[in-house]
mmCIF file of C-alpha atoms and ligand atoms in Angstrom:
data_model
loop_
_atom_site.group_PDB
_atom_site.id
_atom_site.type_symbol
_atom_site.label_atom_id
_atom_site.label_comp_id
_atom_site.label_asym_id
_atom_site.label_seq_id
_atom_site.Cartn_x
_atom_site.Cartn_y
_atom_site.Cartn_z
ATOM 1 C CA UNK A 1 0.000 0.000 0.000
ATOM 2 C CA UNK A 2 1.117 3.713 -0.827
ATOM 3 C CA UNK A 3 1.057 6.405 1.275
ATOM 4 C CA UNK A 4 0.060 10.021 0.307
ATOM 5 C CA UNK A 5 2.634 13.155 0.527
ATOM 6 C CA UNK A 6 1.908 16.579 -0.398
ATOM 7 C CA UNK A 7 4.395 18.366 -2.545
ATOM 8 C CA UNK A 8 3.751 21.960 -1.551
ATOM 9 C CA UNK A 9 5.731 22.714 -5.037
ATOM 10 C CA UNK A 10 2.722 21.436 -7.187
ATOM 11 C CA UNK A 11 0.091 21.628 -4.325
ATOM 12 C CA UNK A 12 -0.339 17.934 -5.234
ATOM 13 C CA UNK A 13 -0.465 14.883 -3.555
ATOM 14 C CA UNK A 14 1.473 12.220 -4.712
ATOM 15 C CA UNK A 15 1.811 8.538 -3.844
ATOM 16 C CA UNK A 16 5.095 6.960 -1.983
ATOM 17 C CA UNK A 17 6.093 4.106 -0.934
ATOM 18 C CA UNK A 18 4.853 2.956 2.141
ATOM 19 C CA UNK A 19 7.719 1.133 4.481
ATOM 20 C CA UNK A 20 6.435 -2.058 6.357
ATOM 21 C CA UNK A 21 6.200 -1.889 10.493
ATOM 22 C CA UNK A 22 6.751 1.734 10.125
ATOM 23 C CA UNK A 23 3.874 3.868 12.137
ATOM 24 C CA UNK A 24 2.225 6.304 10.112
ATOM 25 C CA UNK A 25 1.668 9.710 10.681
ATOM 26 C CA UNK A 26 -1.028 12.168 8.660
ATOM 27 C CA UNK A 27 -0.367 15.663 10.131
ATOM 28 C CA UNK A 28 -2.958 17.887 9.049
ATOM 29 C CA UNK A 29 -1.713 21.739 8.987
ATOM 30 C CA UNK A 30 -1.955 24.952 6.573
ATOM 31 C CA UNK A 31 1.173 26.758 7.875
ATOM 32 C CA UNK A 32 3.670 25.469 5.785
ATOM 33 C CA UNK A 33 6.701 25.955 7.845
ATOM 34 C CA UNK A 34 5.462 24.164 11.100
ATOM 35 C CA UNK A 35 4.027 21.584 8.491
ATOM 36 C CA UNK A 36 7.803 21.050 7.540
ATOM 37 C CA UNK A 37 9.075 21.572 11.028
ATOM 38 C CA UNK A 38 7.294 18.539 12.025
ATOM 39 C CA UNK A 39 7.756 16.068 9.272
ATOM 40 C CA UNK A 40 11.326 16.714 9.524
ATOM 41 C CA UNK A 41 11.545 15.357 13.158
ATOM 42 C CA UNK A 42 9.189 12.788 12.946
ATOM 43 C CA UNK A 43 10.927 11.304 10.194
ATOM 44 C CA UNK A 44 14.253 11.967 12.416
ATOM 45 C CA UNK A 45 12.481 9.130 14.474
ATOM 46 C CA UNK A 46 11.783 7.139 11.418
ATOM 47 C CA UNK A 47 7.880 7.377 11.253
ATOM 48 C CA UNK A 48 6.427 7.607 7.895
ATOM 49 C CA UNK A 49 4.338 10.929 7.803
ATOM 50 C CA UNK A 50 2.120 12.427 5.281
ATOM 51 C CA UNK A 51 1.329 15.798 5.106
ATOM 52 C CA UNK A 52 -2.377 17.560 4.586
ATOM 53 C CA UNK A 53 -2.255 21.399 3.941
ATOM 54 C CA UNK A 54 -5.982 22.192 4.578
ATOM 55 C CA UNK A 55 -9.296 21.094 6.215
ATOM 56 C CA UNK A 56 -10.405 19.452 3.056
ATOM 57 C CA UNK A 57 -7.077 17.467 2.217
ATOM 58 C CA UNK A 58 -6.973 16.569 5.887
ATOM 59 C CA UNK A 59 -11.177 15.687 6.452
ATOM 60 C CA UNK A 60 -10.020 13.361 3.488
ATOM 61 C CA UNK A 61 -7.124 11.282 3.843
ATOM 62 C CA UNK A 62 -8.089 11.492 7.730
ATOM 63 C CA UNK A 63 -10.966 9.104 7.072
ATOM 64 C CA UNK A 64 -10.032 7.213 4.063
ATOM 65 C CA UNK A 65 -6.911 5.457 5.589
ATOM 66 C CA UNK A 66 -6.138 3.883 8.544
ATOM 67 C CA UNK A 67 -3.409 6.007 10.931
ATOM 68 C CA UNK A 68 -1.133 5.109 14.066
ATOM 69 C CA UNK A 69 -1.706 9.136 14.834
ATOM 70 C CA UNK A 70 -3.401 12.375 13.558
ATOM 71 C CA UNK A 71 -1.336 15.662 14.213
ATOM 72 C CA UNK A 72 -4.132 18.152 13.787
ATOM 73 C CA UNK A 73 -4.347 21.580 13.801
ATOM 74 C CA UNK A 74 -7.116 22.917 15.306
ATOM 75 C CA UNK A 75 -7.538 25.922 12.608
ATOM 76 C CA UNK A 76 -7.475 25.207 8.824
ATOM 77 C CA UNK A 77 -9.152 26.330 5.862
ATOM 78 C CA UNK A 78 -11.539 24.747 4.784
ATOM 79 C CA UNK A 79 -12.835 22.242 7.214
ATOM 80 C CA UNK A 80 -11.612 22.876 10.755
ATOM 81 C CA UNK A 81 -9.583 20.607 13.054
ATOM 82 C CA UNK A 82 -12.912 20.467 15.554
ATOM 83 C CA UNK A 83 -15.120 18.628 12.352
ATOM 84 C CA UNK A 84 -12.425 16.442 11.447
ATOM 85 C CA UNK A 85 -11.753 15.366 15.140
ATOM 86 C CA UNK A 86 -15.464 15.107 14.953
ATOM 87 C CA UNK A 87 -15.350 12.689 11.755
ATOM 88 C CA UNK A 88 -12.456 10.483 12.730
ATOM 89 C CA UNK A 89 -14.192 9.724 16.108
ATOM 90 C CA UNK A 90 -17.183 9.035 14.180
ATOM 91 C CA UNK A 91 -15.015 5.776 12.824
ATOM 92 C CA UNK A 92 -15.561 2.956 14.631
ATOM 93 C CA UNK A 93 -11.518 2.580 14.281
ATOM 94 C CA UNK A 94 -9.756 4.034 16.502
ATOM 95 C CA UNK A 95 -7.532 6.234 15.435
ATOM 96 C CA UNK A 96 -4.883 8.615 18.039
ATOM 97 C CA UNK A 97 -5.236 12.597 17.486
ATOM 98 C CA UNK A 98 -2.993 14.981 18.946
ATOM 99 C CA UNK A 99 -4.186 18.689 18.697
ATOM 100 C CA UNK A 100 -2.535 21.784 17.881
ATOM 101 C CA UNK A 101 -4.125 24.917 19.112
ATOM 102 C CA UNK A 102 -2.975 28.492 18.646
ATOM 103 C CA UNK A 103 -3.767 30.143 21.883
ATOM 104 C CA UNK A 104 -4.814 29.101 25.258
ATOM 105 C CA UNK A 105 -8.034 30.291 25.293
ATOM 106 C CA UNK A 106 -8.848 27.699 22.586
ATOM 107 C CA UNK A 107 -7.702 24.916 24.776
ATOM 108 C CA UNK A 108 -11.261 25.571 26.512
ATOM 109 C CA UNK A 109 -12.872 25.138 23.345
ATOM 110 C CA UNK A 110 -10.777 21.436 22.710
ATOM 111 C CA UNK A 111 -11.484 20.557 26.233
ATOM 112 C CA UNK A 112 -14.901 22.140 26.996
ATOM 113 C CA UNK A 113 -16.294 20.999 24.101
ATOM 114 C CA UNK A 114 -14.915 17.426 24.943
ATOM 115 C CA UNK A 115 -14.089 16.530 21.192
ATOM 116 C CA UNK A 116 -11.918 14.189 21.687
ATOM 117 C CA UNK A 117 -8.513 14.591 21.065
ATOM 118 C CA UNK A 118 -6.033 12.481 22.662
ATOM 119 C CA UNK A 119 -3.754 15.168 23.849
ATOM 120 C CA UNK A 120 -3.027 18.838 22.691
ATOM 121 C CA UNK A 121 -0.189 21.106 22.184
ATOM 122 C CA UNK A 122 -0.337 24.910 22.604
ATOM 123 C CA UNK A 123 1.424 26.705 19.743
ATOM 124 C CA UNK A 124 4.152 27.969 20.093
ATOM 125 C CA UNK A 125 5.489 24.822 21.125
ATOM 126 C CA UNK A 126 8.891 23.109 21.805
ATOM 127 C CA UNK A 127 9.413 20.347 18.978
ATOM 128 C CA UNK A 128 10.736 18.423 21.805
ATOM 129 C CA UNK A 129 7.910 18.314 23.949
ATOM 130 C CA UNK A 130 5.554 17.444 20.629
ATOM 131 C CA UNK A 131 8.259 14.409 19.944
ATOM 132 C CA UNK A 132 7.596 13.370 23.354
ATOM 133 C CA UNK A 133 4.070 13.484 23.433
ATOM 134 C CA UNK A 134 3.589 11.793 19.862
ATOM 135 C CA UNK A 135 5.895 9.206 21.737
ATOM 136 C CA UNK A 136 4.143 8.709 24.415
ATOM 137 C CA UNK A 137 0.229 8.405 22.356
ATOM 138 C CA UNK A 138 2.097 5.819 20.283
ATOM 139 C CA UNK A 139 3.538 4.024 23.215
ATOM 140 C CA UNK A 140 0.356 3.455 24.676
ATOM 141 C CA UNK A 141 -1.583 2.667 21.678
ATOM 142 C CA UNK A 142 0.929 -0.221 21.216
ATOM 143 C CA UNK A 143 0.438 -1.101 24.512
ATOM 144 C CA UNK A 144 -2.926 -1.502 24.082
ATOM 145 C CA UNK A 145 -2.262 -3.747 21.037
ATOM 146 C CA UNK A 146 0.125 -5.941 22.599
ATOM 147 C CA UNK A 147 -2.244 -6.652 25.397
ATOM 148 C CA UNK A 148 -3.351 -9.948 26.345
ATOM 149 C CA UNK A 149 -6.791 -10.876 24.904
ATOM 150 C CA UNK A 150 -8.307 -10.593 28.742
ATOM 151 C CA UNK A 151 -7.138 -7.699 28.666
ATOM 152 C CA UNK A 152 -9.031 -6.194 25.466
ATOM 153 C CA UNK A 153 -12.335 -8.084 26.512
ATOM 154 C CA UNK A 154 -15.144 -5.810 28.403
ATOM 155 C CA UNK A 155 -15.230 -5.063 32.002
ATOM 156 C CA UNK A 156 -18.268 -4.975 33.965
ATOM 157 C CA UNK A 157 -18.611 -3.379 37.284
ATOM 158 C CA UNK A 158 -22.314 -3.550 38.232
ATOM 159 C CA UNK A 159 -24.409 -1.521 35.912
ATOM 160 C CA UNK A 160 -21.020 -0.456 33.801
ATOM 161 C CA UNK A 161 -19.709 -2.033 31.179
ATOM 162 C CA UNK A 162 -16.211 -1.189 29.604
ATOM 163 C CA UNK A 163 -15.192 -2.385 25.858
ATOM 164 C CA UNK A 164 -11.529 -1.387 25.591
ATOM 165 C CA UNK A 165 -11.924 -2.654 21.795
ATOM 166 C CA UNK A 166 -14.108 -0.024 20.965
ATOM 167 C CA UNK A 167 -13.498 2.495 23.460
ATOM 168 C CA UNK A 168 -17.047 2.620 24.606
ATOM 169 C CA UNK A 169 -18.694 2.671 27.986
ATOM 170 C CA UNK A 170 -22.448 2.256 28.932
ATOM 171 C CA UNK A 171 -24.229 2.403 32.303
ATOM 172 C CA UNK A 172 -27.514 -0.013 32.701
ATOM 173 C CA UNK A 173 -27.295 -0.274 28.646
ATOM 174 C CA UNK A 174 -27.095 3.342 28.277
ATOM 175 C CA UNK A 175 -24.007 4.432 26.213
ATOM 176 C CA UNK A 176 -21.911 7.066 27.692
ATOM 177 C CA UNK A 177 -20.438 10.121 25.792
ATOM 178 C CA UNK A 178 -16.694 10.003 27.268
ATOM 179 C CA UNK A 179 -13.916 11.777 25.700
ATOM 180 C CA UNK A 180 -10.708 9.475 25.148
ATOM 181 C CA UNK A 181 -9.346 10.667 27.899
ATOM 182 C CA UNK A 182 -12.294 10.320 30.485
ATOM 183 C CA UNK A 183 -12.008 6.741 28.415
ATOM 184 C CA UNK A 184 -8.116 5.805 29.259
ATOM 185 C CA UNK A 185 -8.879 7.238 33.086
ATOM 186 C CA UNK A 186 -11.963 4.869 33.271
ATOM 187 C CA UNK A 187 -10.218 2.384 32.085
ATOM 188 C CA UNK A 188 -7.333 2.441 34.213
ATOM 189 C CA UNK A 189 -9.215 2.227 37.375
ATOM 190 C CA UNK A 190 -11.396 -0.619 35.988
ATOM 191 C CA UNK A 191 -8.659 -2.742 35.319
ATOM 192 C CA UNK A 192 -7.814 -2.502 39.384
ATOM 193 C CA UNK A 193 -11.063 -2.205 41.105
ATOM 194 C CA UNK A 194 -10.383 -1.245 44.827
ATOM 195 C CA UNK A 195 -7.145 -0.130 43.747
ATOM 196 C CA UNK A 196 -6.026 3.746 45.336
ATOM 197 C CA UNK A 197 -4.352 5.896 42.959
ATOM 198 C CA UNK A 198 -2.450 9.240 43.714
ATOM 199 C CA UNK A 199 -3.052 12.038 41.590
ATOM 200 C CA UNK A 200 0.611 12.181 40.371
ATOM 201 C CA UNK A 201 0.334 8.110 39.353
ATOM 202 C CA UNK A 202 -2.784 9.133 37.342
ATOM 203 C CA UNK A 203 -0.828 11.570 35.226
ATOM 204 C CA UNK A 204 2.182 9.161 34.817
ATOM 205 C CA UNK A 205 0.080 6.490 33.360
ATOM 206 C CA UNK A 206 -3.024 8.164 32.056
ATOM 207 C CA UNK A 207 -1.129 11.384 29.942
ATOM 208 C CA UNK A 208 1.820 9.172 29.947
ATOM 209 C CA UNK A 209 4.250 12.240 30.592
ATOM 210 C CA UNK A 210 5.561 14.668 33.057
ATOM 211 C CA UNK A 211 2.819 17.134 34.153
ATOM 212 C CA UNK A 212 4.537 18.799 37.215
ATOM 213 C CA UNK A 213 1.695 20.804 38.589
ATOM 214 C CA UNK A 214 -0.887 20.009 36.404
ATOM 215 C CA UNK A 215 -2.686 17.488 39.251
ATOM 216 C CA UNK A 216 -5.742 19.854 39.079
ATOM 217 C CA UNK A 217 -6.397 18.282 35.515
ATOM 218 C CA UNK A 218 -6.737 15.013 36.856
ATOM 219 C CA UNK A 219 -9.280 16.382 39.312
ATOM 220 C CA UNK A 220 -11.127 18.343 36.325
ATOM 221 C CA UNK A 221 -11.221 14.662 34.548
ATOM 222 C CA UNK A 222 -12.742 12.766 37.499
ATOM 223 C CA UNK A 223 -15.622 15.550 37.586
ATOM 224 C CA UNK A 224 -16.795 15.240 34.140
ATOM 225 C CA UNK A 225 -16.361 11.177 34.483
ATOM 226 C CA UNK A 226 -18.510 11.316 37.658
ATOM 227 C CA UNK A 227 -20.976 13.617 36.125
ATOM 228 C CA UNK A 228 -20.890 11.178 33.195
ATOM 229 C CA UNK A 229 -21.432 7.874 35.222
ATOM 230 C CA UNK A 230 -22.314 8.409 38.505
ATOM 231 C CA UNK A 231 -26.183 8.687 39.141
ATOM 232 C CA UNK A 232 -25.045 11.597 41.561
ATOM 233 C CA UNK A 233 -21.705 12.863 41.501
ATOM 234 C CA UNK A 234 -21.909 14.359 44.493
ATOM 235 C CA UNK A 235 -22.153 11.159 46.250
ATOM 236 C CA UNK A 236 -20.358 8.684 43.991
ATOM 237 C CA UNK A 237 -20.792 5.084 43.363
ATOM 238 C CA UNK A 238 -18.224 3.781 41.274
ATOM 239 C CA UNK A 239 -14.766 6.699 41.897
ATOM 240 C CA UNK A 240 -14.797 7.755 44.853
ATOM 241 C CA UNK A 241 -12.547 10.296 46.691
ATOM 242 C CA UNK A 242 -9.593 8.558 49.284
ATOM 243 C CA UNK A 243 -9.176 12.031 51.191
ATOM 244 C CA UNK A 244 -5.520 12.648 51.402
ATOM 245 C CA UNK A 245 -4.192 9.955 48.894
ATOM 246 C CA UNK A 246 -6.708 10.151 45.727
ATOM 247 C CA UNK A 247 -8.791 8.286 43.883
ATOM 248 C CA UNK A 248 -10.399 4.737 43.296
ATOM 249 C CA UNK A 249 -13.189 2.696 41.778
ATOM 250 C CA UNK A 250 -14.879 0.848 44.520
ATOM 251 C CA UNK A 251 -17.138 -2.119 43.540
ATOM 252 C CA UNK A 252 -20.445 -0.893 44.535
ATOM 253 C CA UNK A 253 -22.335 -2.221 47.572
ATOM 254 C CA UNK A 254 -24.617 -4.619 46.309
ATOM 255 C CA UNK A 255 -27.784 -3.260 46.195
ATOM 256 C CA UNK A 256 -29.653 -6.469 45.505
ATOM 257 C CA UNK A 257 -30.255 -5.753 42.133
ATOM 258 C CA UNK A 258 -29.460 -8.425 39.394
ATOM 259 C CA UNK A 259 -26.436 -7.377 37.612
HETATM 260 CA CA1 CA B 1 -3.675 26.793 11.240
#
């Protein structure tokens, strides 16, 4: 199979040759430069990346092939990186996105409006940190690959059900709108029921990097997650607060009802 690469000389895509066991990379982004900047040092660390220079481009070879991540930029002409987010998620493949935003005060918008993204990067950014973070997304996602087979069947803790396969979640049959990070934090309790995790160890294996200070965002996550599967948040069934230490999924008490 071929990949596509944009020559920015003819404003054409063209057809390569795609390398076996190689991951592949689409990053979607109009400023040419940054484009560059970032193709350049992922193929320093030998991924194969393809470039799209607008929304269109982007929406496009986004959903027609399968990637191991989606660099996106969260404005483009065209079709923005919110829609295409929008699109990919829509797959029933999973597919990684990391997003690029211009200014902080979007981050609300890729947060608040809980599209999706796997991580994000605030522009201006290091290239170092963005190698490290497209690192650590692929790290995981290989992870989650190499996983035993129990480990990619469903969990079910009383009225919620967990399919790691598909990255969904339902309570009593009801699907659950989680973002994939609400997913990967839901997850990683699941998989230890009873188990207490601090704050910091969230971070580590949840974002998968150093976030010095950033424990607040953990808290931020367990709030929307409780307000997404607890039938009252304020008095939690399923993640519950250890005061002092941090957080766990308890088994429920058994309420008598058939599970
Ligand atoms: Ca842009």
């Amino acid at each position: 199979m071929n990949i596509p690469v944009y020559n920015y000389r003819d404003k054409k895509i063209f057809w390569g040759k795609r390398r076996v066991n190689k991951h592949r990379i689409l990053v979607v982004e109009d400023e040419r430069d940054i484009a560059e900047l970032i193709r350049l040092h992922l193929a320093d660390l030998d991924y194969d990346v393809s470039i799209a220079p607008d929304g269109h481009s982007g929406l496009r070879l986004a959903t027609m092939q399968r990637w191991d991540l989606i660099v996106l930029d969260l404005r483009l002409p065209g079709v923005d990186g919110l829609e295409i987010c929008r699109q990919v998620r829509a797959n029933s493949e999973y597919t990684p996105i990391l997003m690029l935003t211009s200014k902080s005060s979007e981050l609300d918008r890729v947060l608040g409006l809980e599209i999706g993204a796997d991580d994000y990067v605030t522009k201006p950014f290091s290239v170092l940190e963005l190698m490290a973070r497209v690192k650590a997304i692929l790290r995981r996602a290989k992870a989650t690959e190499a996983a035993p087979a129990s480990d990619r069947e469903p969990l079910r803790i009383n009225q919620l059900l967990i399919d790691p396969i598909t990255r969904s979640a339902d309570v009593a049959g009801k699907p659950v709108d989680l973002t994939a990070k609400e997913f990967d934090l839901l997850l990683h309790f699941a998989k230890n029921p009873g188990r207490v995790y601090r704050r910091a160890e969230l971070l580590d294996s949840v974002w998968g990097y150093g976030h010095d200070g950033y424990e607040h965002t953990v808290n931020s996550h367990i709030n929307r997650l409780r307000s997404k599967i607890e039938e009252d948040s304020a008095n939690p069934d399923y993640i519950v607060t250890v005061w002092g230490v941090g957080y766990k999924l308890q088994v429920p008490r058994t309420t008598g009802q058939a599970l």
